[in-house]
Coordinates of C-alpha atoms and ligand atoms in Angstrom, one line a residue:
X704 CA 161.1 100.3 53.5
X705 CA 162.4 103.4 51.6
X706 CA 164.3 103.5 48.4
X707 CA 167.0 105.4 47.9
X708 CA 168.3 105.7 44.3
X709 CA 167.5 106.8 41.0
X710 CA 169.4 103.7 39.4
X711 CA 168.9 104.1 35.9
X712 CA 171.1 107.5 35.1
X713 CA 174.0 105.9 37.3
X714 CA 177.1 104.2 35.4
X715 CA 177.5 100.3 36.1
X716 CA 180.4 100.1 38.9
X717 CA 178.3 102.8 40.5
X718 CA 174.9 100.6 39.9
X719 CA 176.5 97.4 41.1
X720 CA 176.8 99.2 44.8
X721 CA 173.8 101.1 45.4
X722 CA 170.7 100.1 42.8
X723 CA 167.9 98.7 44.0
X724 CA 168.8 99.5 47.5
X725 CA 165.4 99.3 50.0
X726 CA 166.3 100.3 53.9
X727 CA 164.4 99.5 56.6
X728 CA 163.3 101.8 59.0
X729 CA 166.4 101.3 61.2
X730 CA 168.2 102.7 58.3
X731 CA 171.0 99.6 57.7
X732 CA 174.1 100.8 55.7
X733 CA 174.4 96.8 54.4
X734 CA 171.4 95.6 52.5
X735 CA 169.2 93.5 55.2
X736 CA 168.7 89.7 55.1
X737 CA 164.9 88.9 55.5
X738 CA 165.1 85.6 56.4
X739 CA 161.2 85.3 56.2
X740 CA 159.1 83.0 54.5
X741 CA 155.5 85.6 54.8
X742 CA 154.7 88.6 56.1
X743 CA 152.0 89.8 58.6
X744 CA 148.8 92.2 57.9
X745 CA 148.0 94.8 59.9
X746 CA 144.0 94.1 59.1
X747 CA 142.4 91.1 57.3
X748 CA 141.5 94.4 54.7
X749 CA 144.9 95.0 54.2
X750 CA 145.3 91.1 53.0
X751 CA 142.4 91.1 51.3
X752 CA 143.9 94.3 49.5
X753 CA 147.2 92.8 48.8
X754 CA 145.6 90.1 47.3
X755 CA 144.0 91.9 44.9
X756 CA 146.7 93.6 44.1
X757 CA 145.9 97.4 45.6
X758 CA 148.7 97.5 47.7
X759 CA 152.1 96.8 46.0
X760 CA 153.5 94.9 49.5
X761 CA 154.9 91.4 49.7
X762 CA 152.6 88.4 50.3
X763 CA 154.9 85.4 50.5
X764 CA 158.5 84.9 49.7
X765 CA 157.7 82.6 46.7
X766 CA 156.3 85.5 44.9
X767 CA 158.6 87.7 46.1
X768 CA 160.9 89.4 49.4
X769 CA 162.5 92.2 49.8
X770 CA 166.1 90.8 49.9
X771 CA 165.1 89.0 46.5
X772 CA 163.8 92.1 44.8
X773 CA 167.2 94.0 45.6
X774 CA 169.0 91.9 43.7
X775 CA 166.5 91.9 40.9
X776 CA 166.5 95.7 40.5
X777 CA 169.9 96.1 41.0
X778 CA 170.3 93.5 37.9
X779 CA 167.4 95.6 36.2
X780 CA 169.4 98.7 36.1
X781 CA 172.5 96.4 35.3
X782 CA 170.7 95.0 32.3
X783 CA 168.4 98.0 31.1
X784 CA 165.5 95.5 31.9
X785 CA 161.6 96.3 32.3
X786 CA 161.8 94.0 35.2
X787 CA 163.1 90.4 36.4
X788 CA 162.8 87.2 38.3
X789 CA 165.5 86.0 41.0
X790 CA 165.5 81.9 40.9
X791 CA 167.1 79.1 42.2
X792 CA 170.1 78.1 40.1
X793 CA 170.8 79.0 36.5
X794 CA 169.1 75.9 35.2
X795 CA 166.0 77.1 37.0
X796 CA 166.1 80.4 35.0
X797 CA 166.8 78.8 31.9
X798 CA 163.7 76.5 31.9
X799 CA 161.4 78.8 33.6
X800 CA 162.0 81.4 30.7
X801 CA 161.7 78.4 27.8
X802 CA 159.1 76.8 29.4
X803 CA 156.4 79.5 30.8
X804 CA 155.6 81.1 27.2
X805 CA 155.1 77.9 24.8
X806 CA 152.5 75.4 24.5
X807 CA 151.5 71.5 22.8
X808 CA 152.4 72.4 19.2
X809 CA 154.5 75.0 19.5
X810 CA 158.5 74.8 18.1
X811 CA 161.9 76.5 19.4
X812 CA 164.6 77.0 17.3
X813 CA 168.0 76.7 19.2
X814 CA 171.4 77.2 18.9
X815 CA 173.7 73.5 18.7
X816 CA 176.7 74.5 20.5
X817 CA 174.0 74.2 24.2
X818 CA 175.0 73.8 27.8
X819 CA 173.9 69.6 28.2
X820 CA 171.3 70.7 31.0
X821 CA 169.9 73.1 28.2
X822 CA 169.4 70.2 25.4
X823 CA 167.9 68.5 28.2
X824 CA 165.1 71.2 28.5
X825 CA 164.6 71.8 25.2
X826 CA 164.4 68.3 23.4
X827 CA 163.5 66.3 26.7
X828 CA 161.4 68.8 28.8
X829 CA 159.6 70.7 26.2
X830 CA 159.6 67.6 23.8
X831 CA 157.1 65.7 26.4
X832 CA 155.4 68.9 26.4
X833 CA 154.2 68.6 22.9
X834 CA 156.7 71.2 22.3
X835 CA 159.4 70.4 19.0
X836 CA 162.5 71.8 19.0
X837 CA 165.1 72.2 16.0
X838 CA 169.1 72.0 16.9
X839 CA 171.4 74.9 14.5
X840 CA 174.6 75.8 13.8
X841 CA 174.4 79.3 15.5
X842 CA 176.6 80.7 13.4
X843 CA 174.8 80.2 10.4
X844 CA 172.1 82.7 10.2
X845 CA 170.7 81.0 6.8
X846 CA 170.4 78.0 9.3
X847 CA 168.3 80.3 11.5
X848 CA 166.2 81.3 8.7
X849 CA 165.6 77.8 7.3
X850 CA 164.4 76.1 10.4
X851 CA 161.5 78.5 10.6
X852 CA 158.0 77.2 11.1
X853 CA 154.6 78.9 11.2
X854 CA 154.5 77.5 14.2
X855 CA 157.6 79.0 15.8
X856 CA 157.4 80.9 18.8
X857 CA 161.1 80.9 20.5
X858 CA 164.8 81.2 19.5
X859 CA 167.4 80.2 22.3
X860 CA 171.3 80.6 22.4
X861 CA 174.0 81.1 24.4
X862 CA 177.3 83.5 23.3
X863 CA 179.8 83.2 24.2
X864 CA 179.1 79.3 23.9
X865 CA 180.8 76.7 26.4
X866 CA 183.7 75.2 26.1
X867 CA 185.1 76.6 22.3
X868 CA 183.7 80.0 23.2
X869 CA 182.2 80.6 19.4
X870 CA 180.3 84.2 19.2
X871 CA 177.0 84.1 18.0
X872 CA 175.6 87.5 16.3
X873 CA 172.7 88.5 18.6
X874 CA 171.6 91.3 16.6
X875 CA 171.0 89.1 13.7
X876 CA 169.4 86.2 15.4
X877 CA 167.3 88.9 17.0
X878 CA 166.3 90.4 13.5
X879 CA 165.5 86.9 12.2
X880 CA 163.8 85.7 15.4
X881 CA 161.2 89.1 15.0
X882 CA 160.7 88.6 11.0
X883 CA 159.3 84.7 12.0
X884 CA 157.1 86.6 15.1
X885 CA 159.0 84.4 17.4
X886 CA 161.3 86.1 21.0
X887 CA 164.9 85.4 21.3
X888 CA 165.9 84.1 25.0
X889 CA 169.7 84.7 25.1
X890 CA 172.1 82.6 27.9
X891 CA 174.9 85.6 28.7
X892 CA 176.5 83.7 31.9
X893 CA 179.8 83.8 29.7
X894 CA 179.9 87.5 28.8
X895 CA 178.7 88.7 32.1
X896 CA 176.2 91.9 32.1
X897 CA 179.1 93.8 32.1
X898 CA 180.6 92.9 28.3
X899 CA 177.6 92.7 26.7
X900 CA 174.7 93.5 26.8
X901 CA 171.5 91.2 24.8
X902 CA 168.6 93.3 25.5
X903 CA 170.1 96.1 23.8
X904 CA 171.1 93.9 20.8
X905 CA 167.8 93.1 20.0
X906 CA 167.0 89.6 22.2
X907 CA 163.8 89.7 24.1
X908 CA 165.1 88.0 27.6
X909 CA 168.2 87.2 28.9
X910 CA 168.5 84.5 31.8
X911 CA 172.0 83.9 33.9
X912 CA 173.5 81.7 36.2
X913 CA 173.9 83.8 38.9
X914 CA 176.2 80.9 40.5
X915 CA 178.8 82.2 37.9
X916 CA 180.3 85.6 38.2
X917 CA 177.6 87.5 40.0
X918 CA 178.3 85.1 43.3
X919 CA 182.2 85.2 41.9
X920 CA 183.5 83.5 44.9
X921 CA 181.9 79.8 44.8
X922 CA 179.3 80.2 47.7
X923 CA 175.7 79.4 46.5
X924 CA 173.5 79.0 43.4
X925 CA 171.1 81.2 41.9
X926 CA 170.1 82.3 38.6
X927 CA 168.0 85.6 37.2
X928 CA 165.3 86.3 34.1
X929 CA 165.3 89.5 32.8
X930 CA 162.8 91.1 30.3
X931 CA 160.6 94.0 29.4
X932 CA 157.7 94.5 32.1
X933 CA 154.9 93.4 29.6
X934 CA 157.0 90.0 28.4
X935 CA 157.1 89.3 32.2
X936 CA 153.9 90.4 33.0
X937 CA 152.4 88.2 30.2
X938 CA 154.5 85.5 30.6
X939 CA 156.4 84.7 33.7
X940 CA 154.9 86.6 36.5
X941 CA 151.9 84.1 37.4
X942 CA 154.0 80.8 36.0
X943 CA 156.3 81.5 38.4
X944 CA 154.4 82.2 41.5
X945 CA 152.4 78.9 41.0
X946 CA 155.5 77.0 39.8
X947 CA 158.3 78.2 42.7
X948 CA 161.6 78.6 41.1
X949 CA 162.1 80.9 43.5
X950 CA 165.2 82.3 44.9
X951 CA 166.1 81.7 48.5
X952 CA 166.4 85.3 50.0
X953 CA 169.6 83.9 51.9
X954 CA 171.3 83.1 48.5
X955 CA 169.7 86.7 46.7
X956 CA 171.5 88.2 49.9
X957 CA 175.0 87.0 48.9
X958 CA 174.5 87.4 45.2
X959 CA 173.3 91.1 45.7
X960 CA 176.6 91.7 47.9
X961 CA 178.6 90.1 45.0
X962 CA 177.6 92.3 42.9
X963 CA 179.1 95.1 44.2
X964 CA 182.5 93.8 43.4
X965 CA 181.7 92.4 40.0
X966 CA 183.4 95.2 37.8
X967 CA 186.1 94.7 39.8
X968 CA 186.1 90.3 39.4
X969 CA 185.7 91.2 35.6
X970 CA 188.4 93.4 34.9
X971 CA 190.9 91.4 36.6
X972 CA 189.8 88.0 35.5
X973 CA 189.5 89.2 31.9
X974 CA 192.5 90.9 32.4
X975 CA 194.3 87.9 33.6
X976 CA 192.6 85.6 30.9
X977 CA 194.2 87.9 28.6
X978 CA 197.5 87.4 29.0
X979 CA 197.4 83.7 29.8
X980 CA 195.6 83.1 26.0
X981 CA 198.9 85.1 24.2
X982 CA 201.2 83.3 26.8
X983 CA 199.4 79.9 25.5
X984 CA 199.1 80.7 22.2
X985 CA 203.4 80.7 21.7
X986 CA 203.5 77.6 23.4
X987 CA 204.6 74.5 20.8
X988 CA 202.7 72.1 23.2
X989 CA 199.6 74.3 22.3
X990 CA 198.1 73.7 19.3
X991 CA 194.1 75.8 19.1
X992 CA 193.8 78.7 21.2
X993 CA 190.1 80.1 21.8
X994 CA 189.7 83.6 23.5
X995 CA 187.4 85.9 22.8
X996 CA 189.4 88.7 23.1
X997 CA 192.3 87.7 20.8
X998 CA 192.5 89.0 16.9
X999 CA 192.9 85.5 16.0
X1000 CA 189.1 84.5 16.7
X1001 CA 186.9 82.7 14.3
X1002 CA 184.4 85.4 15.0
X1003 CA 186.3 88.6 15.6
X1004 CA 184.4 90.8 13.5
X1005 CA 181.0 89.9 15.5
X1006 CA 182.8 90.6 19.1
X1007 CA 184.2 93.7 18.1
X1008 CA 180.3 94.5 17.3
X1009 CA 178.8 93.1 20.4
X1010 CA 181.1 92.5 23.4
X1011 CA 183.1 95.5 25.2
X1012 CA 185.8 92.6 27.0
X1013 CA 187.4 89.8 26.0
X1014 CA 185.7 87.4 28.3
X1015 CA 187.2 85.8 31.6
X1016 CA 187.0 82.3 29.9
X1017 CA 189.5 80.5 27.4
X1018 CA 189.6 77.3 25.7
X1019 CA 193.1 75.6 24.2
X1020 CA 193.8 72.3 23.0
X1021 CA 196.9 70.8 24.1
X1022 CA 198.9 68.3 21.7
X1023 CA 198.8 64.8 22.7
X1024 CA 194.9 64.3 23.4
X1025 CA 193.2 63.1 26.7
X1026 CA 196.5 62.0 28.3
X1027 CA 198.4 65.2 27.8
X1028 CA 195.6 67.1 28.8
X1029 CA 194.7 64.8 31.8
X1030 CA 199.0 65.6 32.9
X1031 CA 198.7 69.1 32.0
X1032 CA 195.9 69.9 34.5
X1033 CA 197.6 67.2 37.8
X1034 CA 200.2 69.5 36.7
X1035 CA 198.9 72.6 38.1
X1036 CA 198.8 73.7 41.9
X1037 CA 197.4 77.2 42.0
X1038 CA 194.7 76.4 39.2
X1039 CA 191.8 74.2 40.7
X1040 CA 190.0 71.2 38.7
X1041 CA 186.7 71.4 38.7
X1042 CA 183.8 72.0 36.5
X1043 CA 182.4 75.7 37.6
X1044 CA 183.7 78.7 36.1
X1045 CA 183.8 82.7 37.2
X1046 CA 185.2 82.1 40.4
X1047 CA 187.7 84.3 42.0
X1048 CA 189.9 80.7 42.2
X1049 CA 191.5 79.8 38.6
X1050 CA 189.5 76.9 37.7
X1051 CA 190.4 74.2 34.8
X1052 CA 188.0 71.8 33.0
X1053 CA 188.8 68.8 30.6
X1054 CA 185.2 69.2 28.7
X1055 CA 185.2 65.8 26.6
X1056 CA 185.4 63.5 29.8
X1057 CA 183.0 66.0 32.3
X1058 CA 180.6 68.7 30.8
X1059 CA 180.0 67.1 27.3
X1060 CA 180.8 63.4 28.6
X1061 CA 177.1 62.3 27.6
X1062 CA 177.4 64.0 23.8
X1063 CA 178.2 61.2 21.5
X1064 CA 181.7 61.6 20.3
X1065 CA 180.5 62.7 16.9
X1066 CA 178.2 65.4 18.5
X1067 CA 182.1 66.6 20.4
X1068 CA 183.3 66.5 17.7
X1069 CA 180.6 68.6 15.4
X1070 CA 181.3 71.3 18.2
X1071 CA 185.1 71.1 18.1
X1072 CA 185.4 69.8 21.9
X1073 CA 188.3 67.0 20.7
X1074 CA 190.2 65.2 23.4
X1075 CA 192.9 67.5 24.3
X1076 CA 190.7 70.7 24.3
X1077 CA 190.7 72.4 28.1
X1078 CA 188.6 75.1 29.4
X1079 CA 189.9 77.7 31.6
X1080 CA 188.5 79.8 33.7
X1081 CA 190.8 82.4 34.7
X1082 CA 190.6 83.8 38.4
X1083 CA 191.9 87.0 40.2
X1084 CA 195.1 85.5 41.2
X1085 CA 198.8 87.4 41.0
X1086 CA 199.0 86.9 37.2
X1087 CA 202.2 86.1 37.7
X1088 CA 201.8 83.1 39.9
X1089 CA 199.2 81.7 37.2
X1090 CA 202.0 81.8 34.4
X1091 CA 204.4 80.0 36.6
X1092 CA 201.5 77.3 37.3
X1093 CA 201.0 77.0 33.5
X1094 CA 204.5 77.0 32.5
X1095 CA 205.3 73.6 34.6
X1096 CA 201.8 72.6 33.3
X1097 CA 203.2 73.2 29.7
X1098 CA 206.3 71.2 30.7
X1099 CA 204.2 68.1 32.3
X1100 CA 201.7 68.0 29.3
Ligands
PLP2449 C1 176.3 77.0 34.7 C2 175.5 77.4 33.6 C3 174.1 77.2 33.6 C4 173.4 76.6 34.8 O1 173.5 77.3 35.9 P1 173.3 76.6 37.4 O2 173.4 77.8 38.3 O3 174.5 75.7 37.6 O4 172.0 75.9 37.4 C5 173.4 77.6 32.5 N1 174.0 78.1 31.4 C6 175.4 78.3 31.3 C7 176.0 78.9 30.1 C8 176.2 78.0 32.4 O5 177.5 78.2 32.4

């Protein structure tokens, strides 16, 4: 295997289609698949030195392939990361990262506004753990500040959070996160690695759903950890060679080829998402509209800080509640109803009866997900086709 690239001086479009390229000796234009679960030795020396760690080669793909490791460094140079793990599905990033650097008696500090699989980890996972774990209103850095123990080792949050899409200011969390000697783990599957960037804000680890935007077109799950070299090193690398979150190299294969089109996903989803929030936002039948890239935001002043895009995702509350949201979305024929979201399809999601279904109503409400709130997640569709969908939407609702 030879590598090609000095990734790190390269802009991102130009990243996303050559870093972390390895070629084999036939010298492949398209990054090879090895479909392989080990890998031979010429010697039993040379296994006994790879298992001591003299020779840098792969030993089995739980630890690591090379079709994994593409995709890692090519999200590496992405991210401005030390190094990263591939895994299995976003969820399998999110708990790896929570759960391979605490212990009995430690406490995590976590945003409220939470993906429900995330809550899950956190209060149920870590909880039997003998880990405790204090809910916040992310936007409230005194909040932050208050729930600070001695014994606090993590801070976790997503931003932009799902479905009302509220910004949390990563720097700050960061700042407070460091003062209490505890590391920030940030969820950035809604900004993308292209609109902003958490390492560089101050957070200590970022973790995606790679099933998002990085596959972009629906295929397969996967999800990544990023950090610096020593966090990993420290942390991850031998929890997750004994623990097997691993990716499959089949699904790192796909991913690392969706990458390469990723800028271009972005800018036309964000794009699009753009001008269906001002189109919504004059509708009467509309009556909240949540994009990030809008001057109307609750938290404009923190996006114009920390995000370079506007986001691919919106959220809108139609009048009328559950019923006029249920006929706005049987409405729609282009848009697709279904609970995922960066996909190169225009999806829709009715959040109170699917993603947040098992949050008690008062929890829904606490986070602003009421009845007739509707996530949308825009696709790369003729723009023009997605406002005709949601005009006879409108009209249905
Ligand atoms: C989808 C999602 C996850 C979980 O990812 P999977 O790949 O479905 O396991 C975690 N966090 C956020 C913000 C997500 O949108």
């Amino acid at each position: 295997m030879s590598k090609t690239q000095e990734p790190r001086r390269l802009r991102p479009a130009t990243q996303l289609v050559h870093a972390g390229t390895m070629r084999s000796g036939f010298g492949e234009m398209s990054e090879a698949l090895f479909l392989t679960q080990g890998f031979a030795y010429d010697t039993a020396a040379a296994a006994e030195a790879r298992f001591k760690g003299e020779d840098d080669g792969f030993i089995y793909s739980r630890y690591s392939n090379p079709t994994t490791r593409m995709f890692e460094e090519r999200m590496m140079a992405l991210e401005g990361a030390g190094d990263a793990r591939a895994t299995a599905s976003g969820m399998a990033a999110v708990w790896a990262a929570l759960q391979c650097s605490v212990k009995a008696g430690d406490h995590v500090v976590a945003a409220l506004a939470l993906f429900g699989s995330c809550r899950y980890i956190l209060e149920t996972v870590l909880g039997r753990a003998g880990v405790a774990c204090t809910l916040v209103n992310g936007r409230d850095l005194e909040a932050w500040r208050a729930a600070v123990r001695p014994e606090t080792k993590l801070f976790f949050m997503e931003s932009p959070t799902n479905p009302t899409l509220e910004v949390i200011d990563i720097a700050a969390v960061a700042e407070i996160a460091h003062a209490a000697g505890a590391k920030l783990v940030v969820d950035n599957v809604f900004a993308t690695p292209l609109q902003q960037k958490p390492l560089q804000l101050g957070a200590d680890v970022v973790v995606y759903s790679a099933t998002k935007h990085i596959d972009g077109q629906g295929r397969c799950l996967g999800g990544v950890i990023l950090s610096s070299k020593e966090w990993i090193d420290e942390n991850l690398h031998d929890f997750f060679r004994h623990t097997g979150p691993s990716l499959s190299p089949f699904n790192a294969w796909v991913l690392l080829k969706g990458l390469e089109t990723l800028p271009l996903r972005v800018a036309c989803q964000t794009a699009n998402a753009a001008r269906l929030a001002d189109h919504l936002a004059q509708s009467p039948k509309v009556s909240r509209i949540l994009y990030p890239g809008r001057a109307d935001h609750p938290d404009a002043a923190v996006i114009a800080r920390q995000m370079t895009g506007g986001s691919t995702l919106l959220a809108f509350e139609v009048k009328g509640g559950k019923a006029a949201a249920f006929r706005f979305c049987d409405a729609l024929q282009v848009v697709k109803i279904t609970n995922n979201l960066g996909d190169a399809k225009s999806l829709i999601t009715h959040p109170a009866t699917t993603t947040h279904k098992n949050l008690a109503p008062e929890a829904r409400a606490e986070l602003g997900i009421s009845d007739g709130l509707l996530r949308f997640s825009a696709g790369i569709e003729d723009i023009e086709d997605l406002m005709e969908d949601v005009d006879a939407a409108l009209a249905a609702a």
